[in-house]
PDB file of C-alpha atoms in Angstrom:
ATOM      1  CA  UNK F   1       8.135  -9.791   0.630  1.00 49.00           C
ATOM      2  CA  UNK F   2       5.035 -10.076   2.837  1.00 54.00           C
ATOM      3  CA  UNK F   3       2.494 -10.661   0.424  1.00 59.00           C
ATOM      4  CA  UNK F   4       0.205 -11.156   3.361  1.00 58.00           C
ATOM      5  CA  UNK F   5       0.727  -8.162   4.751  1.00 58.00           C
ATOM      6  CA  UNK F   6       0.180  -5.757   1.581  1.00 56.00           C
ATOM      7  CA  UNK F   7      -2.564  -7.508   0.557  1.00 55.00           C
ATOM      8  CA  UNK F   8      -4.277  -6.936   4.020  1.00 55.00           C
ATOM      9  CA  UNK F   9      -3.426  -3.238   4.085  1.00 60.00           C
ATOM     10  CA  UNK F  10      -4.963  -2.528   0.136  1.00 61.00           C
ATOM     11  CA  UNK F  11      -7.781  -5.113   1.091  1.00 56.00           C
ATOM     12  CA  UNK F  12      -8.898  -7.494   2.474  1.00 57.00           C
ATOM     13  CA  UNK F  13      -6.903 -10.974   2.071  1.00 53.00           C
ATOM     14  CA  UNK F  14      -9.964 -13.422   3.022  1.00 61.00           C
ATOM     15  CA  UNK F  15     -11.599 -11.773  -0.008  1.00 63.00           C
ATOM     16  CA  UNK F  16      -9.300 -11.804  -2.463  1.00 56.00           C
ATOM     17  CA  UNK F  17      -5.852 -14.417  -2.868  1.00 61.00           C
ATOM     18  CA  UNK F  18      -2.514 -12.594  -1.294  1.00 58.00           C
ATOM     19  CA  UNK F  19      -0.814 -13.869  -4.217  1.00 64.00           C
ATOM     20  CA  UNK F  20      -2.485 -11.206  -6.351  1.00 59.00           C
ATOM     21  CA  UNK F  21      -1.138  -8.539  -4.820  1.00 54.00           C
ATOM     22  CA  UNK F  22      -0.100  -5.385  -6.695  1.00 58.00           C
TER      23      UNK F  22
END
């Protein structure tokens, strides 16, 4: 799973860790 990818399209990644991605 892109965790990258959803966490870039909910918000935005350099804020907060793609690892926490829901």
């Amino acid at each position: 799973m892109a965790t990258t990818e959803n966490t870039t399209e909910k918000a935005p990644a350099k804020k907060a860790p793609a690892k926490k991605a829901p």
